[in-house]
Short mmCIF file of C-alpha atoms and ligand atoms in Angstrom, two decimals:
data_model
loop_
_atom_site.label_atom_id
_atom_site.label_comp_id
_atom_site.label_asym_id
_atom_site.label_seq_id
_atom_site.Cartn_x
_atom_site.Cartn_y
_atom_site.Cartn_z
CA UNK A 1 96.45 123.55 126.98
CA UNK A 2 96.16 124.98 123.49
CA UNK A 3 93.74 122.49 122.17
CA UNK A 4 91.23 120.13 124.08
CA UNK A 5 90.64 117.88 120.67
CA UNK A 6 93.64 116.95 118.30
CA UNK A 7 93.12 114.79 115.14
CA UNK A 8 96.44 112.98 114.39
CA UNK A 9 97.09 112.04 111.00
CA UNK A 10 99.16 108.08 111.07
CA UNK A 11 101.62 107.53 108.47
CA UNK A 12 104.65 110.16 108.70
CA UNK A 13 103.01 111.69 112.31
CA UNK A 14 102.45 108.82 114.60
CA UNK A 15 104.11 106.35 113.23
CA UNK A 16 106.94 105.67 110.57
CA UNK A 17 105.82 102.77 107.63
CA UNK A 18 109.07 103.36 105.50
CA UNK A 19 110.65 100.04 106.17
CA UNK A 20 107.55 98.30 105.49
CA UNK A 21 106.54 100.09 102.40
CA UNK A 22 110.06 99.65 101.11
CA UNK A 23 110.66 95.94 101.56
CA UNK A 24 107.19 95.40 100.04
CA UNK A 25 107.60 98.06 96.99
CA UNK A 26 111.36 95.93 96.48
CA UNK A 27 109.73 92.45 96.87
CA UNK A 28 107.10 93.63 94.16
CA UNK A 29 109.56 94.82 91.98
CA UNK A 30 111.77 91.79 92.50
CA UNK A 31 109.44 89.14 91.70
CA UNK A 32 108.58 91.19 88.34
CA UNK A 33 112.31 91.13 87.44
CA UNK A 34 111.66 94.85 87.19
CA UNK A 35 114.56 97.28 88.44
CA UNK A 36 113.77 99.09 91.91
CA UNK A 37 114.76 102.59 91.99
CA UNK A 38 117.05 104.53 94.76
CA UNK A 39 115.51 105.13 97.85
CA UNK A 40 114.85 108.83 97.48
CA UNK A 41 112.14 107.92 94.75
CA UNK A 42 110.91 104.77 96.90
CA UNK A 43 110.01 107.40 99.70
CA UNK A 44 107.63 109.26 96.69
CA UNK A 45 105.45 105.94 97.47
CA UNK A 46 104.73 107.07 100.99
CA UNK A 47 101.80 108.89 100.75
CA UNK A 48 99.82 108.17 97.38
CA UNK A 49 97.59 105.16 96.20
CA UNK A 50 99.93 102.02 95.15
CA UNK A 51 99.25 101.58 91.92
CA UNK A 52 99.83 105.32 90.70
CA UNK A 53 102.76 105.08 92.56
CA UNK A 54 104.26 101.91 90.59
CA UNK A 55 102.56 103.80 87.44
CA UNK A 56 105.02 107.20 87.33
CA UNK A 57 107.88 105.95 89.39
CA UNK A 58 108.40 103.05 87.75
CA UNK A 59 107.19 103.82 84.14
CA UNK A 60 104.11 100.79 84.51
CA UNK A 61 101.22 101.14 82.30
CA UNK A 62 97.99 100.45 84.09
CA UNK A 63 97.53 96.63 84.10
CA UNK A 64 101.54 95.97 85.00
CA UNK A 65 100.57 98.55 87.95
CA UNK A 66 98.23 96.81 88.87
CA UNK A 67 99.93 93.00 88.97
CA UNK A 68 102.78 94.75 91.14
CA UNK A 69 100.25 96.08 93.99
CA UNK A 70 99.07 92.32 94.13
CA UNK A 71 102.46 91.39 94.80
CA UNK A 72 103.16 94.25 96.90
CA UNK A 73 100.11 92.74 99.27
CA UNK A 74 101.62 89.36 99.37
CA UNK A 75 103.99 90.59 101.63
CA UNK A 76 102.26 93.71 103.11
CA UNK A 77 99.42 91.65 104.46
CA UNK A 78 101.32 89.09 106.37
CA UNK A 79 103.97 91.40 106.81
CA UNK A 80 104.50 94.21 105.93
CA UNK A 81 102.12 96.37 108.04
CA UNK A 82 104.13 95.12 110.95
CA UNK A 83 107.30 97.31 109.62
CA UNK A 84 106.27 100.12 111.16
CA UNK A 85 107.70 102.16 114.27
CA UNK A 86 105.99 104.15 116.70
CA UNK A 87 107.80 107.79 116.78
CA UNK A 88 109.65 108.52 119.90
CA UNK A 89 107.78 109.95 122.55
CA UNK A 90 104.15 109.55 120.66
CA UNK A 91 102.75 106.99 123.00
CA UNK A 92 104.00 109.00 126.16
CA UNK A 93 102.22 112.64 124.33
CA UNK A 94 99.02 109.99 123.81
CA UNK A 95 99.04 108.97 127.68
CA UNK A 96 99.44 112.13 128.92
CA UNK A 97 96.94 113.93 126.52
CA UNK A 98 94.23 111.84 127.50
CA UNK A 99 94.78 111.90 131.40
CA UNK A 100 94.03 115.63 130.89
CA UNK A 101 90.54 114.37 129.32
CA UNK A 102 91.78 115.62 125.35
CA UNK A 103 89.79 114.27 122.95
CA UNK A 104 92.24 112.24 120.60
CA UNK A 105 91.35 110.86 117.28
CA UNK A 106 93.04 109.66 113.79
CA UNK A 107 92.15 110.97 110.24
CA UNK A 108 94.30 108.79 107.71
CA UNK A 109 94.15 108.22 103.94
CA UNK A 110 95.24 104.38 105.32
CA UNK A 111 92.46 102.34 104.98
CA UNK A 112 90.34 102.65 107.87
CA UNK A 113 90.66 98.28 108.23
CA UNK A 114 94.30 98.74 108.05
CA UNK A 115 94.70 101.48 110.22
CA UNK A 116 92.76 100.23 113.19
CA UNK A 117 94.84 96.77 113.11
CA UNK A 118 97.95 98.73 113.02
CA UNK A 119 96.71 101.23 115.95
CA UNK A 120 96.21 97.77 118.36
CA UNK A 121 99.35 96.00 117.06
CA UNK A 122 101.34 98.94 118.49
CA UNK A 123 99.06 99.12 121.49
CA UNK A 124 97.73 102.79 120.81
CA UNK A 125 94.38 102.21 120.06
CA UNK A 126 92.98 102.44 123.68
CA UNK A 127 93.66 106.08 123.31
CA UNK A 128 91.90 107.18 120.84
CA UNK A 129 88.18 108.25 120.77
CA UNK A 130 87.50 107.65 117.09
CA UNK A 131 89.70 106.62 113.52
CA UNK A 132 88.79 107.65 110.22
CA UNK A 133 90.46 106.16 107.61
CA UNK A 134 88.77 105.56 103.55
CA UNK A 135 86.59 102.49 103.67
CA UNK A 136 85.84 100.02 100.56
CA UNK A 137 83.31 102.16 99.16
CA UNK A 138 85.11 105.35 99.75
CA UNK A 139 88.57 105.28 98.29
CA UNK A 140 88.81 108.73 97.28
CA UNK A 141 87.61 110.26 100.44
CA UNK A 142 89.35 113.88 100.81
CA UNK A 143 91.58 114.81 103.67
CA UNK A 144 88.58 117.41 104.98
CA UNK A 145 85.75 114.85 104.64
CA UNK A 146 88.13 112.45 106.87
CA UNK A 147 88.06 114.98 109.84
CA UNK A 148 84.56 115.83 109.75
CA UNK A 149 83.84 112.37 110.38
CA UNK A 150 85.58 112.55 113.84
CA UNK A 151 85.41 116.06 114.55
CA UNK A 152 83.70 116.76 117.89
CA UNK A 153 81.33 119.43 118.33
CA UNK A 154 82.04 122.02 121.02
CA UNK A 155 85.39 121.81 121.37
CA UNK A 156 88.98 123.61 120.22
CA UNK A 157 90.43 121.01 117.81
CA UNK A 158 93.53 120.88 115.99
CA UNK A 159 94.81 118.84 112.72
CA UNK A 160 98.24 117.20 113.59
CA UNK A 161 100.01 116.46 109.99
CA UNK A 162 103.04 115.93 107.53
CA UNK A 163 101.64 116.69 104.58
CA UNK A 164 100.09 119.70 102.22
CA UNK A 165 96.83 117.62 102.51
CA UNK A 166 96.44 117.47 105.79
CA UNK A 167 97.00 120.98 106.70
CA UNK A 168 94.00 121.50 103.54
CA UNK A 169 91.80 119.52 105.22
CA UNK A 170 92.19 120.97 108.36
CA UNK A 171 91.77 124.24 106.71
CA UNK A 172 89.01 122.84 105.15
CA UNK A 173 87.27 121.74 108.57
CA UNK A 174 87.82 125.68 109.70
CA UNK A 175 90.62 124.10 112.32
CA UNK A 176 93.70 124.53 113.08
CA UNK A 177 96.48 122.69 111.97
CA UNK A 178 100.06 121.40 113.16
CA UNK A 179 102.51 120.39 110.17
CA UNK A 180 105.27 117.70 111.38
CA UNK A 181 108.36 118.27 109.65
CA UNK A 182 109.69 114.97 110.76
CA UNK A 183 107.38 113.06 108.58
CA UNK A 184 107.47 111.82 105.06
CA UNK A 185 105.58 115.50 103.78
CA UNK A 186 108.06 118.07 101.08
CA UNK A 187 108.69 120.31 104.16
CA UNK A 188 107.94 123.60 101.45
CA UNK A 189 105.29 122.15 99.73
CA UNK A 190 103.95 121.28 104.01
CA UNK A 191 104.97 125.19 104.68
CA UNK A 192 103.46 126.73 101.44
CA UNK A 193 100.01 125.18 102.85
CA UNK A 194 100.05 127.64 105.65
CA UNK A 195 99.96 125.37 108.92
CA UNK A 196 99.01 127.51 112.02
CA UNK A 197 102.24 126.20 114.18
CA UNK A 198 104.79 123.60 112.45
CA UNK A 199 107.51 121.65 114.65
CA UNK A 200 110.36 119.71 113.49
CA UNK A 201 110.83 117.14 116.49
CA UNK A 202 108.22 114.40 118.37
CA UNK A 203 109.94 116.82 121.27
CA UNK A 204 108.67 119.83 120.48
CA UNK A 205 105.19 118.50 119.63
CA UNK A 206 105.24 117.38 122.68
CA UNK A 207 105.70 120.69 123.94
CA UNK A 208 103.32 122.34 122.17
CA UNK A 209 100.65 119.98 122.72
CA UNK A 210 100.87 119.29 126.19
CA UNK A 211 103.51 121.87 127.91
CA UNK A 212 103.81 119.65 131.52
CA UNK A 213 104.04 116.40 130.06
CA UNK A 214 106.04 114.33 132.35
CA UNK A 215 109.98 113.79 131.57
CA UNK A 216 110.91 110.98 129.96
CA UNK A 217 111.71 107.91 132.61
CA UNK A 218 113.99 105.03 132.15
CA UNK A 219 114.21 101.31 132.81
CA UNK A 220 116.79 99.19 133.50
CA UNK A 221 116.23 95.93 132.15
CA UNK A 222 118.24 92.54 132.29
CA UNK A 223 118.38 89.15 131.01
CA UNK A 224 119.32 86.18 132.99
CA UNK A 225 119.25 81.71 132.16
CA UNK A 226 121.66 79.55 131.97
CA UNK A 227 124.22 79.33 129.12
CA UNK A 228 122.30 78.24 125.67
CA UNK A 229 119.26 79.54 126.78
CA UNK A 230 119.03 82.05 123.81
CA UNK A 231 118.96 85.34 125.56
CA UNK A 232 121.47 87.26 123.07
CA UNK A 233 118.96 86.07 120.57
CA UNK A 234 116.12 87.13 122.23
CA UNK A 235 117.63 90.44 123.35
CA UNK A 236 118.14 91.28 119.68
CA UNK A 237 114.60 90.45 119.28
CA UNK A 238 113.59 92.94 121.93
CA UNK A 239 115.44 95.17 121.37
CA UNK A 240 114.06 95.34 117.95
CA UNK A 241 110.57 95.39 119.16
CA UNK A 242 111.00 98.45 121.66
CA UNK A 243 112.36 99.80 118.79
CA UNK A 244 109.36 99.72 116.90
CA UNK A 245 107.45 100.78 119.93
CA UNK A 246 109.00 103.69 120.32
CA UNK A 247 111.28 103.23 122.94
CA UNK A 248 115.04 104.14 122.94
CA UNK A 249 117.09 101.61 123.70
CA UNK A 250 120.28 101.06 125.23
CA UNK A 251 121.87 97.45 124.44
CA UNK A 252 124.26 96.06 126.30
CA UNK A 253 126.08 92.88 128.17
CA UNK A 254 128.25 91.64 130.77
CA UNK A 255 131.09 90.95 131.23
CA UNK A 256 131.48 93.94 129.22
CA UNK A 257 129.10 97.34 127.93
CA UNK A 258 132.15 99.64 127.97
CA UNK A 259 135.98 99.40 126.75
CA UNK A 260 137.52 98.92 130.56
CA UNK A 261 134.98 95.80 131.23
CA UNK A 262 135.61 94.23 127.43
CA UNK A 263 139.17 93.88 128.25
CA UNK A 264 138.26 92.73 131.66
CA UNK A 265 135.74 90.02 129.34
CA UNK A 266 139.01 89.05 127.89
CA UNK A 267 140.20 87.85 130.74
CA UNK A 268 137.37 85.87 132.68
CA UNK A 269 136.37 84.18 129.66
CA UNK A 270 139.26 83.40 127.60
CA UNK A 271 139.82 79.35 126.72
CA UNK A 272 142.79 79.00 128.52
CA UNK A 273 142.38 78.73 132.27
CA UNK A 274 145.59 79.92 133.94
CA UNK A 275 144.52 79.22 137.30
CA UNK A 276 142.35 82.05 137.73
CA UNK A 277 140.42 81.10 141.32
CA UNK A 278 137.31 81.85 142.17
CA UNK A 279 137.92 84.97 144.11
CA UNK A 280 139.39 86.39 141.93
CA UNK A 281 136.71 85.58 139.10
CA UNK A 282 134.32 87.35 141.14
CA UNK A 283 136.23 90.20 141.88
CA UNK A 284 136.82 90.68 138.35
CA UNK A 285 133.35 90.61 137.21
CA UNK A 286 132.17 92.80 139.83
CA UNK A 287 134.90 95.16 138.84
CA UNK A 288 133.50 95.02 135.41
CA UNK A 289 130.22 95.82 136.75
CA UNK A 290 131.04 98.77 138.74
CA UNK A 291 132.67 100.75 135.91
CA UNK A 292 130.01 99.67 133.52
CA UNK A 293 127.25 100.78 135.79
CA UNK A 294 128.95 103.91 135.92
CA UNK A 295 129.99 104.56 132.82
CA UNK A 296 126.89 103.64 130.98
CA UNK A 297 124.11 101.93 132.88
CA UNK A 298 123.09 105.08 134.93
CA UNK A 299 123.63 107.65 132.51
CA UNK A 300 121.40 106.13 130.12
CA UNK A 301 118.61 105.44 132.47
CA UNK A 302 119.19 109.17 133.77
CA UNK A 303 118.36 109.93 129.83
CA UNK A 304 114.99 108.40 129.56
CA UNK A 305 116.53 105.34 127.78
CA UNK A 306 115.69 101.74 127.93
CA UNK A 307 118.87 99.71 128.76
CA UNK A 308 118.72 96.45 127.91
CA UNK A 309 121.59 93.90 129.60
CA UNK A 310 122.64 90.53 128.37
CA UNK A 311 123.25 89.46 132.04
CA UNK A 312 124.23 91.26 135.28
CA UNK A 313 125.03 91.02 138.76
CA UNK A 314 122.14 87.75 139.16
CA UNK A 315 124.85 86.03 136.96
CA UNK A 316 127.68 86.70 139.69
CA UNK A 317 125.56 85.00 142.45
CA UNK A 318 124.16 82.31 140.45
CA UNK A 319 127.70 81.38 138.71
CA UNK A 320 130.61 82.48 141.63
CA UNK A 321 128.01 82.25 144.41
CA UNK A 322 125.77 79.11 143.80
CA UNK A 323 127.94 77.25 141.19
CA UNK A 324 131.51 77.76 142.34
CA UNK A 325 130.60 77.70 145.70
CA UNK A 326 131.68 81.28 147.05
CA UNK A 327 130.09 83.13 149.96
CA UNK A 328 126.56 84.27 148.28
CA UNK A 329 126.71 86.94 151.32
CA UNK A 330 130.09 87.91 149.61
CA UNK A 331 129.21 88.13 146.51
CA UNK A 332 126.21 90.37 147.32
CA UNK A 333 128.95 92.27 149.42
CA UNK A 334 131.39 93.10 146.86
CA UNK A 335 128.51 93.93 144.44
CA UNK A 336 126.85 95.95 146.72
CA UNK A 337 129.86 98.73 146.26
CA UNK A 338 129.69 97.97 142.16
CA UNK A 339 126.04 98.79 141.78
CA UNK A 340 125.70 101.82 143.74
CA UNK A 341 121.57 102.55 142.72
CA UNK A 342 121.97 100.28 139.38
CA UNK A 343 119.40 97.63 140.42
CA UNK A 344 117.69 95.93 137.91
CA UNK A 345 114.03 97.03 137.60
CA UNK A 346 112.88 94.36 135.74
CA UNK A 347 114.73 90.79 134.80
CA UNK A 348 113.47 88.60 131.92
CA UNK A 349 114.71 85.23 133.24
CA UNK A 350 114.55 82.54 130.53
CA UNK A 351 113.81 79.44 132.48
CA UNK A 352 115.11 76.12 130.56
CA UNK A 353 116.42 73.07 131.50
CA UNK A 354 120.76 73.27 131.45
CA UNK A 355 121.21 70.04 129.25
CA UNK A 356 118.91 70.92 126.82
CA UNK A 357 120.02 74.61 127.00
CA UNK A 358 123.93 73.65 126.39
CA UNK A 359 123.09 71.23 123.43
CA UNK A 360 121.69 74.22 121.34
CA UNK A 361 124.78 75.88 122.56
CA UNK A 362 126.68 73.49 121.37
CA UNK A 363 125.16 72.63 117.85
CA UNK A 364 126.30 76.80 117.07
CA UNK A 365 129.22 77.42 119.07
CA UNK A 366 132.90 75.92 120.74
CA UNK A 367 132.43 76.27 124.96
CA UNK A 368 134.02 79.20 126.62
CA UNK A 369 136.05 78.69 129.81
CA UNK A 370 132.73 79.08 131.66
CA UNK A 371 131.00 76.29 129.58
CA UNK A 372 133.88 73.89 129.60
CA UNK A 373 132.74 72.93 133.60
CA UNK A 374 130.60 70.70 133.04
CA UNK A 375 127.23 68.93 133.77
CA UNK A 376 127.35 69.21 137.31
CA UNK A 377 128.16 73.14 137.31
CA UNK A 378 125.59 74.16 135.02
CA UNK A 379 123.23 71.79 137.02
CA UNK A 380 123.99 73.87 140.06
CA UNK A 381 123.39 77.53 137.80
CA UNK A 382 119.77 75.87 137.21
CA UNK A 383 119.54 75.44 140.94
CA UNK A 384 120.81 79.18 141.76
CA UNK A 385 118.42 80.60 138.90
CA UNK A 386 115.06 78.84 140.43
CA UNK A 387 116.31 80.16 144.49
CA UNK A 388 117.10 83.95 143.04
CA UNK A 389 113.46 83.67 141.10
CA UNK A 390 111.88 82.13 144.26
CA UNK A 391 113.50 84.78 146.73
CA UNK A 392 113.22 87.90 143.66
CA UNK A 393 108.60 87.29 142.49
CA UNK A 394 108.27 90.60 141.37
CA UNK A 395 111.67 91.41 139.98
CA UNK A 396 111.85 88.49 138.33
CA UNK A 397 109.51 87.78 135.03
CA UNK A 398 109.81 83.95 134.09
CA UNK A 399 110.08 83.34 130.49
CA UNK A 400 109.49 79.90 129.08
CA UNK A 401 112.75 79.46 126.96
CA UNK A 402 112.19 76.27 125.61
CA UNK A 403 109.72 77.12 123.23
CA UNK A 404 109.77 77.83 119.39
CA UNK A 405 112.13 81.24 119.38
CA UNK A 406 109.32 83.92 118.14
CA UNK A 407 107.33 82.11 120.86
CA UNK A 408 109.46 83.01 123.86
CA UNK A 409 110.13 86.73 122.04
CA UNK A 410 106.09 87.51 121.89
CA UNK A 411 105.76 85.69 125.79
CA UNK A 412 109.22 87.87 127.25
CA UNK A 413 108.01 91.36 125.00
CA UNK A 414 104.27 91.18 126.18
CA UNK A 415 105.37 90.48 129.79
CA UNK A 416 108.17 93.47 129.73
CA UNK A 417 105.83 95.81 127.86
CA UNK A 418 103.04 95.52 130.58
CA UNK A 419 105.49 96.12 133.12
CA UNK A 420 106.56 98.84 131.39
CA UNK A 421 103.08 100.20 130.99
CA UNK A 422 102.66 99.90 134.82
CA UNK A 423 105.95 101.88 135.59
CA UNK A 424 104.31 104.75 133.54
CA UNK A 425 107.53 103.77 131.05
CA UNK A 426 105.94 105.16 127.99
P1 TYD B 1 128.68 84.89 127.14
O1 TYD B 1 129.55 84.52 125.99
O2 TYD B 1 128.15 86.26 127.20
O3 TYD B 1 127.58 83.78 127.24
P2 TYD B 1 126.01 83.85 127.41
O4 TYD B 1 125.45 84.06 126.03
O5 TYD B 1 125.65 82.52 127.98
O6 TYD B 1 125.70 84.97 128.34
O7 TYD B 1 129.50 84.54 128.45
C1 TYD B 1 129.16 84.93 129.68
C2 TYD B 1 129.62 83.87 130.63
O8 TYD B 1 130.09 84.52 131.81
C3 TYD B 1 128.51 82.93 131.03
O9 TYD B 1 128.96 81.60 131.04
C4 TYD B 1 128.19 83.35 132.45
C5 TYD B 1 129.46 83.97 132.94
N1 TYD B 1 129.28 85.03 133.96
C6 TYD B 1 129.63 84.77 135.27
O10 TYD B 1 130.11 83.70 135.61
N2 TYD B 1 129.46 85.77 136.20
C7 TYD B 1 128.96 86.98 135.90
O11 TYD B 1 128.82 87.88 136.77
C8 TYD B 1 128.60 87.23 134.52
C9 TYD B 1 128.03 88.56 134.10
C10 TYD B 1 128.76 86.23 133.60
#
């Protein structure tokens, strides 16, 4: 270990608030009928205080400035600040870094308020020992007085940065300093500064910063409910939130996830019925299943990613098994040879009643082949969902589906993100 204290700067080095700053900046600009420049001067407001920014970027004088940072806070405020993502592999370099007993702490030119609520909304406050941002009375605080507030005595500390300024203040402080080319920082002006090591991936801070840091680990995740019960909805909701957390995700479905098992989709779903029985139904979406857990399933886990599947073998024993009446034992049978090790670790089941789920089906979208059977069949995938969550209590992570939709997304990503958390899935 090179360093047993490292100061982080936030914006640009832990986490990335372009989206947010440039759907606020636009709205702003919008609402002033004003035009909104390209995006390569929009990223010149990343870094600066607001109102100089609208000032020279956008030719304001002083008081127009001024009008568009209130309206930039409309929406940054309820917003905004939310926009932000995590930078892959930060919150697994946090973890490790303080099992080893480092000293971790954040020296921003955020507001300290704004900062801190940012740092718990994306779960990474618990690792740090101290923040530092400007507070009300201090808006001009300097890069160097930032770090002496949360510099520790005794130890070997380090400046992590993206900018010219932070590398000065850890210069500054008499402390090293680690420029992050991945950020929002000029990478020249960042260089000319002088930074004592400089990386240009999360990667290779990683490396630098803590050399046995575990490898990355990977989750397979699926969603399971009845038809209706919004889980392509609230998979694109996850999957966006992950996102933001820093994971890498993997999205896919089934039937489907890879070219053979699309056309195989084609087939089991399509309108018409053409006497397809039940066997062969089964045997079909297993077959599905075994090249897509091949082809793509396992490989991704393999890479550290996060897959996330729109249903999965659960569906074959709650639809061909429970519903159409086949062998359960067979259906685990056949799927025993399509899964090889691709078990689900985790399945967000979205509980709902089946009438109520098929009517918001219905109010959207014309039934498939599947939905077409009826009352009584999607009764009996109710049935088949509560037995498999009865005889699967830890796999299984019950999500209340019938509520509001950004209800059931915050209930189904807290209760996957602390089971992440627990699998060391960082
Ligand atoms: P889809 O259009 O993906 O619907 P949903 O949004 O409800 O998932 O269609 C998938 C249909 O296929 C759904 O009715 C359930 C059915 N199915 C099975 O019968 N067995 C299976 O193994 C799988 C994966 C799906």
């Amino acid at each position: 270990m090179l360093y047993d204290a490292v100061i982080f700067d936030l914006d640009g080095t832990l986490t990335d608030s372009q989206p947010g700053i440039f759907a606020c900046a636009q709205y702003a600009l919008k609402k002033m009928n004003w035009p909104v420049p390209d995006d390569r001067t929009l990223r010149r407001f990343l870094g600066p205080p607001l109102a100089e920014s609208f000032a020279r970027y956008c030719g304001m004088d002083e008081e127009t400035a001024v009008r568009a940072t209130a309206l930039y806070r409309e929406r940054y405020i309820p917003i905004g600040w939310k926009e932000n993502q995590v930078f892959p592999r930060i919150r697994a370099l946090l973890h490790a870094l303080k099992e080893k007993g480092v000293y971790l702490a954040v020296a921003t030119g955020k507001p300290e308020h704004t900062s801190i609520e940012i740092l718990k909304y994306f779960d990474l406050f618990q690792y740090f020992d101290a923040v530092a941002g400007p507070t009300p009375g201090d808006l001009h605080a300097d890069k160097g007085q930032l770090i002496s507030r949360v510099l520790p005595k005794g130890k070997k500390a380090v400046m992590v940065g993206d900018t010219a300024g932070d590398i000065k203040g850890a210069q500054d402080m008499g402390i090293d300093s680690i420029a992050v080319l991945y950020g929002y920082g000029e990478n020249e002006e960042v260089l000319a500064a002088g930074p004592t090591h400089f990386v240009d991936t999360t990667e290779a801070l990683c490396a630098l910063l803590c050399p046995d840091m575990p490898k990355k680990k990977g989750y397979f995740v699926t969603l399971e409910g009845v038809d209706g019960c919004g889980k392509t909805t609230q998979a694109d909701a996850i999957q966006a939130l992950l996102t933001q957390f820093g994971y890498t995700v993997h999205r896919t479905r089934e039937p489907g996830g890879c070219p053979i098992a699309e056309e195989i989709r084609k087939i089991v779903l399509a309108k018409e019925d053409g006497g397809m029985c039940a066997e062969t139904e089964a045997l079909l979406f297993a077959a599905a299943r075994a090249q897509h857990v091949r082809q793509v399933i396992l490989p991704a886990v393999k890479e550290g990613k996060i897959v996330l599947c729109d249903r999965f073998v659960d569906s074959s024993i709650v639809y061909q098994g429970g519903a159409r009446g086949l062998s359960r034992e067979w259906i685990k049978e056949i799927n025993k040879v399509a899964l090889e090790e691709g078990v689900p670790d985790v399945t967000l089941y979205l509980r709902m009643d089946h009438s109520a789920a098929l009517a918001r089906r219905l109010a959207v979208s014309a039934p498939d082949r599947i939905e077409q059977m009826g009352d009584k069949f999607l009764a009996r995938t109710e049935e088949a969902y509560e037995a498999l969550y009865q005889e699967n209590p830890q796999r299984f992570l019950p999500i209340n589906a019938a509520q509001e939709k950004d209800q059931v997304t915050e209930e189904a990503f807290q209760a996957l993100l602390k089971r992440l958390q627990e699998g060391g899935v960082l």
